[in-house]
PDB file of C-alpha atoms in Angstrom:
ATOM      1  CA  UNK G  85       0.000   0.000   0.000  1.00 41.00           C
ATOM      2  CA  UNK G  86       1.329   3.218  -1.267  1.00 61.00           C
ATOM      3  CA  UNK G  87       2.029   5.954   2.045  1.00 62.00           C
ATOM      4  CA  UNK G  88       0.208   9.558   1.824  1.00 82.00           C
ATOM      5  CA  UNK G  89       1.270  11.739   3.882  1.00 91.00           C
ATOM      6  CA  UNK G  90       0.258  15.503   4.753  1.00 95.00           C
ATOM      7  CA  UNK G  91       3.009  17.179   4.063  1.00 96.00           C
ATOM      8  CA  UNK G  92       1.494  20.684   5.296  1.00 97.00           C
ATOM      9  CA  UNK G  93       1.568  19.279   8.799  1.00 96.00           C
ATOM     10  CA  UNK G  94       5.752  18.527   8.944  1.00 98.00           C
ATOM     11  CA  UNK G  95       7.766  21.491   9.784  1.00 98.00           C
ATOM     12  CA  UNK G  96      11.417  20.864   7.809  1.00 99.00           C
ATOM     13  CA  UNK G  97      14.447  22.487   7.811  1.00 98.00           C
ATOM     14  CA  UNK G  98      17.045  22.672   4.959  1.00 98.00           C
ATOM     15  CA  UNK G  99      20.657  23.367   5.908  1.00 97.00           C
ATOM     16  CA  UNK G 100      22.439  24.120   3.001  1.00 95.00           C
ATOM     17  CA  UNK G 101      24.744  26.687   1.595  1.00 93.00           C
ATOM     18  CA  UNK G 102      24.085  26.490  -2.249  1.00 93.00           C
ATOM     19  CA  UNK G 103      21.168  28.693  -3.655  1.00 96.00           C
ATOM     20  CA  UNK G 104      20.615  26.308  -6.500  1.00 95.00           C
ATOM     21  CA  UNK G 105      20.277  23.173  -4.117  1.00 95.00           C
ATOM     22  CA  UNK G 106      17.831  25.257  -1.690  1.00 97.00           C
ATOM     23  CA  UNK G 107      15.912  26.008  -4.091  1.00 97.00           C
ATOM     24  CA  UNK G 108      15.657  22.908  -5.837  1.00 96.00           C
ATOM     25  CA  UNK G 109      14.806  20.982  -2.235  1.00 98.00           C
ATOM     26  CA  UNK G 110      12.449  23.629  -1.015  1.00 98.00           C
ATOM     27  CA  UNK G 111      10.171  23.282  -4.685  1.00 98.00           C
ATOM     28  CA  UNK G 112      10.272  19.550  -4.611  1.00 97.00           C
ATOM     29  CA  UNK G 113       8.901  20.164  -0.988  1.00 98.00           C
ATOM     30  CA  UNK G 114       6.489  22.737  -2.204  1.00 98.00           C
ATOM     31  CA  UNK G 115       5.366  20.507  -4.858  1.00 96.00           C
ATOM     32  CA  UNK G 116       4.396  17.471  -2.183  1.00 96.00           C
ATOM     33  CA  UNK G 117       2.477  19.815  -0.011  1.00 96.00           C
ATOM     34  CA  UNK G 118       4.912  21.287   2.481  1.00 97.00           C
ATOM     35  CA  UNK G 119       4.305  24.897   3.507  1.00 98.00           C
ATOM     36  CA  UNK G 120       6.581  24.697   7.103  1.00 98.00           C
ATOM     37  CA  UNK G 121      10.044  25.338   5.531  1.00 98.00           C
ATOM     38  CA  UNK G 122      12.490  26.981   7.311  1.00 98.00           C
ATOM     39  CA  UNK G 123      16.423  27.416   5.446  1.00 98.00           C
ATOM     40  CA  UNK G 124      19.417  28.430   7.145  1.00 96.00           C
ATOM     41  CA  UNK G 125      22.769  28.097   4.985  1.00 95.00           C
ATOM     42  CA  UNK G 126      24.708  27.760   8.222  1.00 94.00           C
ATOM     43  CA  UNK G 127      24.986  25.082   9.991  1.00 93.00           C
ATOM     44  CA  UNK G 128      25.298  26.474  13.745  1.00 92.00           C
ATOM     45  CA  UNK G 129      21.979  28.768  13.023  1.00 95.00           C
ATOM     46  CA  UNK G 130      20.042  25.449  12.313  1.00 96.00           C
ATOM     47  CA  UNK G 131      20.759  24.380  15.755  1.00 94.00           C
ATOM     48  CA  UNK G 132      19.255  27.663  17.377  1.00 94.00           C
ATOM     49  CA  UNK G 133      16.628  27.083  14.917  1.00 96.00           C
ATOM     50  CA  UNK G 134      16.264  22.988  16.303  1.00 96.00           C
ATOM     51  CA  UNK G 135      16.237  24.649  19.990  1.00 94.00           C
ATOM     52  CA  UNK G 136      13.782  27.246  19.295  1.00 94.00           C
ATOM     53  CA  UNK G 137      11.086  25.613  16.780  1.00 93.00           C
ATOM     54  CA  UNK G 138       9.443  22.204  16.296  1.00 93.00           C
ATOM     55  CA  UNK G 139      11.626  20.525  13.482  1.00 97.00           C
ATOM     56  CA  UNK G 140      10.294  17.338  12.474  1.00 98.00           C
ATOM     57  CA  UNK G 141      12.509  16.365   9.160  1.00 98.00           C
ATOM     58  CA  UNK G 142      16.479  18.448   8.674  1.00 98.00           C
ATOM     59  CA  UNK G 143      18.049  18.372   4.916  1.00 98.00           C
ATOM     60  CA  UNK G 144      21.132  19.077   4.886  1.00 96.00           C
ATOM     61  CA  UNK G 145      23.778  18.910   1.906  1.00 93.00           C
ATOM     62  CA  UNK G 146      27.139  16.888   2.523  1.00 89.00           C
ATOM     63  CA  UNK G 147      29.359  20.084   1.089  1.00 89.00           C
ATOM     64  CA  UNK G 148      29.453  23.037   2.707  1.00 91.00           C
ATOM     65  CA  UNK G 149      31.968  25.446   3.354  1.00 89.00           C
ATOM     66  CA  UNK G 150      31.571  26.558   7.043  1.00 90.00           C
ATOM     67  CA  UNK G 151      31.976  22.884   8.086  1.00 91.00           C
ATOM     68  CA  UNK G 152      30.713  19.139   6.183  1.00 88.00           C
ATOM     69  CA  UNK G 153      27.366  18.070   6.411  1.00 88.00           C
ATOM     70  CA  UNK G 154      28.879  14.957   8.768  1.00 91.00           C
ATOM     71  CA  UNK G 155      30.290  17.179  10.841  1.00 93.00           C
ATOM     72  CA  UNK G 156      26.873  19.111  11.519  1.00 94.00           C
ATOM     73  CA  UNK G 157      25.691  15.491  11.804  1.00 93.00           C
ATOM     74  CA  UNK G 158      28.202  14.556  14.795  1.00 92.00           C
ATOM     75  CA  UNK G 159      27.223  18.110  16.243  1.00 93.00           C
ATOM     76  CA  UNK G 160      23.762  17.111  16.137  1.00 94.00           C
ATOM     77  CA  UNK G 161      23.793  13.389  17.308  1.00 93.00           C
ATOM     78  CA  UNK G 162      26.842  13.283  19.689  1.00 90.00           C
ATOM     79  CA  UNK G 163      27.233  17.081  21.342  1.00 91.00           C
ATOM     80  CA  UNK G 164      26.061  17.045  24.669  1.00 89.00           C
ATOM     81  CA  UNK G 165      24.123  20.743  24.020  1.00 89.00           C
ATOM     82  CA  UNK G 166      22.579  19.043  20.973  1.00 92.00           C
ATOM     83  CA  UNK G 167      18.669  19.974  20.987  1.00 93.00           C
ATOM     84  CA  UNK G 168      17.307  17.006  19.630  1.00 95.00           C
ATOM     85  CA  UNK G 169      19.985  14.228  19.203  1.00 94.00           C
ATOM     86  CA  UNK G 170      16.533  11.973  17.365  1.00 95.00           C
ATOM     87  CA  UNK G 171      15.871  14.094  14.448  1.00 96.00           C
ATOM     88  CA  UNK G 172      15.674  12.418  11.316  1.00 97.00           C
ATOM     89  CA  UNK G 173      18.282  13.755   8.819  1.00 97.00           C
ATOM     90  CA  UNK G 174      18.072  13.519   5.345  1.00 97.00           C
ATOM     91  CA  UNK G 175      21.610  14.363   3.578  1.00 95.00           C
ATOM     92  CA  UNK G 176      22.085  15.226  -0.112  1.00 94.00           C
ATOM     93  CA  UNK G 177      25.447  14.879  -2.217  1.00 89.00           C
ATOM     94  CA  UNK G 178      26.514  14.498  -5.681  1.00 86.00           C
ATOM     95  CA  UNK G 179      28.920  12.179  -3.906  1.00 82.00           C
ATOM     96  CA  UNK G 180      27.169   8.448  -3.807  1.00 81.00           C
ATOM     97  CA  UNK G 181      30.026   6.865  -3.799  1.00 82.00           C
ATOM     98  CA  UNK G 182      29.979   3.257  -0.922  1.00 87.00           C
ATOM     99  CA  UNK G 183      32.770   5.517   1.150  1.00 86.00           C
ATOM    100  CA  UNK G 184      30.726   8.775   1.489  1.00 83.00           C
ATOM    101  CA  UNK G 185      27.802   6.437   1.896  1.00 86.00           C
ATOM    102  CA  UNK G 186      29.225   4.210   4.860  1.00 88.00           C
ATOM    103  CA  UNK G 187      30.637   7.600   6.403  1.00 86.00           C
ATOM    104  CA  UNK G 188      26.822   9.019   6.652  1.00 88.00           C
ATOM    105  CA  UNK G 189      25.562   5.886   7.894  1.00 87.00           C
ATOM    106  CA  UNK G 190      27.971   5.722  10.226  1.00 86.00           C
ATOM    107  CA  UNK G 191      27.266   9.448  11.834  1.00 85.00           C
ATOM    108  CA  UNK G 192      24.324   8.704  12.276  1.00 87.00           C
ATOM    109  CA  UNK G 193      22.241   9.879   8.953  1.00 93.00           C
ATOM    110  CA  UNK G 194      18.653   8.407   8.722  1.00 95.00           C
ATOM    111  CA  UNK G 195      18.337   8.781   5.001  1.00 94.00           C
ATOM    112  CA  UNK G 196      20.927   9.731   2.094  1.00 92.00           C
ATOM    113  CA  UNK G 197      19.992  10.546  -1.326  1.00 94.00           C
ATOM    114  CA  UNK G 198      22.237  11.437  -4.329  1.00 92.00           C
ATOM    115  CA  UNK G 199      22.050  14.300  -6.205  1.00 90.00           C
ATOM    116  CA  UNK G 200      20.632  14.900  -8.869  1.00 91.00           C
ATOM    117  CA  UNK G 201      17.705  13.201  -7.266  1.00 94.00           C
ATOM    118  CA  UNK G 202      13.801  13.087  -8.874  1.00 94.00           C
ATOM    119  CA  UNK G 203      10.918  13.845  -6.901  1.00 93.00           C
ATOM    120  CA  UNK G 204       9.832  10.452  -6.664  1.00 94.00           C
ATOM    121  CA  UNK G 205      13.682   9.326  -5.179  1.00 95.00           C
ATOM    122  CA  UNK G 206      12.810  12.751  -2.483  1.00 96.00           C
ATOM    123  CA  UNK G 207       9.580  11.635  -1.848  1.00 96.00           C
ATOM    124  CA  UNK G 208      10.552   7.638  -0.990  1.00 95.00           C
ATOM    125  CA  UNK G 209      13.177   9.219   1.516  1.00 96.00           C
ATOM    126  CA  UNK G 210      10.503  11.351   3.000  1.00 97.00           C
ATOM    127  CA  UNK G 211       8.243   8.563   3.724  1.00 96.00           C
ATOM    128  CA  UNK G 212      10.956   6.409   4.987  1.00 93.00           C
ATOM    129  CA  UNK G 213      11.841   8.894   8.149  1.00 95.00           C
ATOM    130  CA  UNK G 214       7.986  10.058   8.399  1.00 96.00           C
ATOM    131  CA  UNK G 215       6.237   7.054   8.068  1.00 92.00           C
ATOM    132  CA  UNK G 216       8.754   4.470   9.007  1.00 88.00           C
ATOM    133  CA  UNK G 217      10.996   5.450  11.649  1.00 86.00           C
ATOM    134  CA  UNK G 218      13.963   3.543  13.435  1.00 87.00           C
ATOM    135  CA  UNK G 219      14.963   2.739  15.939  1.00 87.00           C
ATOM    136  CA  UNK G 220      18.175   4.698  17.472  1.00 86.00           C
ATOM    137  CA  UNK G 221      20.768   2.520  18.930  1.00 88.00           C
ATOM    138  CA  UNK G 222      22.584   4.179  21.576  1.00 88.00           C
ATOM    139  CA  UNK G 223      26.366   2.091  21.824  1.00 88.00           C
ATOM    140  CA  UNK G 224      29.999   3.642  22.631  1.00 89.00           C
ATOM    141  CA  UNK G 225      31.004   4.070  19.226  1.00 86.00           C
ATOM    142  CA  UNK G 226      28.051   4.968  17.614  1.00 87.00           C
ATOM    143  CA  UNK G 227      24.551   6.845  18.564  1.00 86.00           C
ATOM    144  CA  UNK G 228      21.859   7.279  15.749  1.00 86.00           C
ATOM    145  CA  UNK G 229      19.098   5.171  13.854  1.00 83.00           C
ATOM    146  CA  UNK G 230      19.336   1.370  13.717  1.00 84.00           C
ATOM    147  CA  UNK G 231      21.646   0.848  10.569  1.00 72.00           C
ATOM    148  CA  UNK G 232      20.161  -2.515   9.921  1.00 71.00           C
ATOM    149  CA  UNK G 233      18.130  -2.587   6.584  1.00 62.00           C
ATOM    150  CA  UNK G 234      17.427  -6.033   5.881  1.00 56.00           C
ATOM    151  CA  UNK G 235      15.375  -8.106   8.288  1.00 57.00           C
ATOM    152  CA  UNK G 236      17.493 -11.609   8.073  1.00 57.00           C
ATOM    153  CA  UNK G 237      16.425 -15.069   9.748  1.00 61.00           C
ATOM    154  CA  UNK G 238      18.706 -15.936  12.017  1.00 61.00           C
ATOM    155  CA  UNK G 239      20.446 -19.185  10.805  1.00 66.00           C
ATOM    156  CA  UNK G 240      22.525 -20.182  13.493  1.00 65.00           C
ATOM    157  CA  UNK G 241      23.223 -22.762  16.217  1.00 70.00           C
ATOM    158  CA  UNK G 242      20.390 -22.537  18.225  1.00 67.00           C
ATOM    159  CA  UNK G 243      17.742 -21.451  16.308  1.00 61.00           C
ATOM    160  CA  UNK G 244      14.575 -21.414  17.714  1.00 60.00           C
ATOM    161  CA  UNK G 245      11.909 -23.041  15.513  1.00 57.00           C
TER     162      UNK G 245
END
């Protein structure tokens, strides 16, 4: 069954220093219903704006130039002054490459999509943190969503049946 959601009711915020890139996030969001945007092209404002507003989704682009978009992405999931070390984090790059991938997943990023990305590609993201949220996992090395995709049956000594 195909998820709808009411886009009018989640508040994002797009981190991002490009004008091109804000623009083309904040139309796709437009064009699936969202009217709560908020931008900030740096990435210590968008934690004021976390502490002071309801933020439900963040965008943020993996290139900036004040500081990476993993680096905001440590701030935000490890700093102990972090305001909300659970929001889900979508990042963008024209970088899809398995290591820029890996190091994402393993800050802590709840979704990554590649630039240039289609509406439909945005919109499956989207759903995915709205709709479907994970678990975080809170270990010594590692604090963000569960980075487990694929349910597997365990096949070991001992299975249960």
């Amino acid at each position: 069954m195909k998820q709808k959601i009411d886009f009018s009711r989640v508040s994002f915020l797009i981190v991002d220093d490009n004008k091109l890139s804000i623009k083309m996030v904040g139309d796709t969001l437009r064009y699936l219903g969202a009217t709560n945007i908020e931008v900030t092209r740096n990435p210590d404002e968008a934690l004021s704006l976390i502490k002071k507003q309801n933020t439900d989704v963040l965008i943020t682009e993996w290139q900036m130039e004040s500081m990476t978009g993993v680096e905001f992405l440590d701030l935000l999931r490890n700093s102990s002054a972090s305001p909300n070390r659970f929001l889900p984090v979508i990042m963008l790059t024209g970088h899809s490459e398995e290591p820029f991938v890996a190091d994402a997943r393993d800050n802590g990023v709840t979704e990554f999509l590649a630039k240039p990305f289609t509406a439909k590609g945005f919109y499956a993201r989207l759903v995915s943190v709205i709709a479907r949220p994970r678990c975080f996992i809170n270990a010594p090395s590692y604090f963000g969503p569960d980075r487990r995709r694929k349910t597997m049956p365990y096949d070991g000594d001992e299975r249960r049946s």
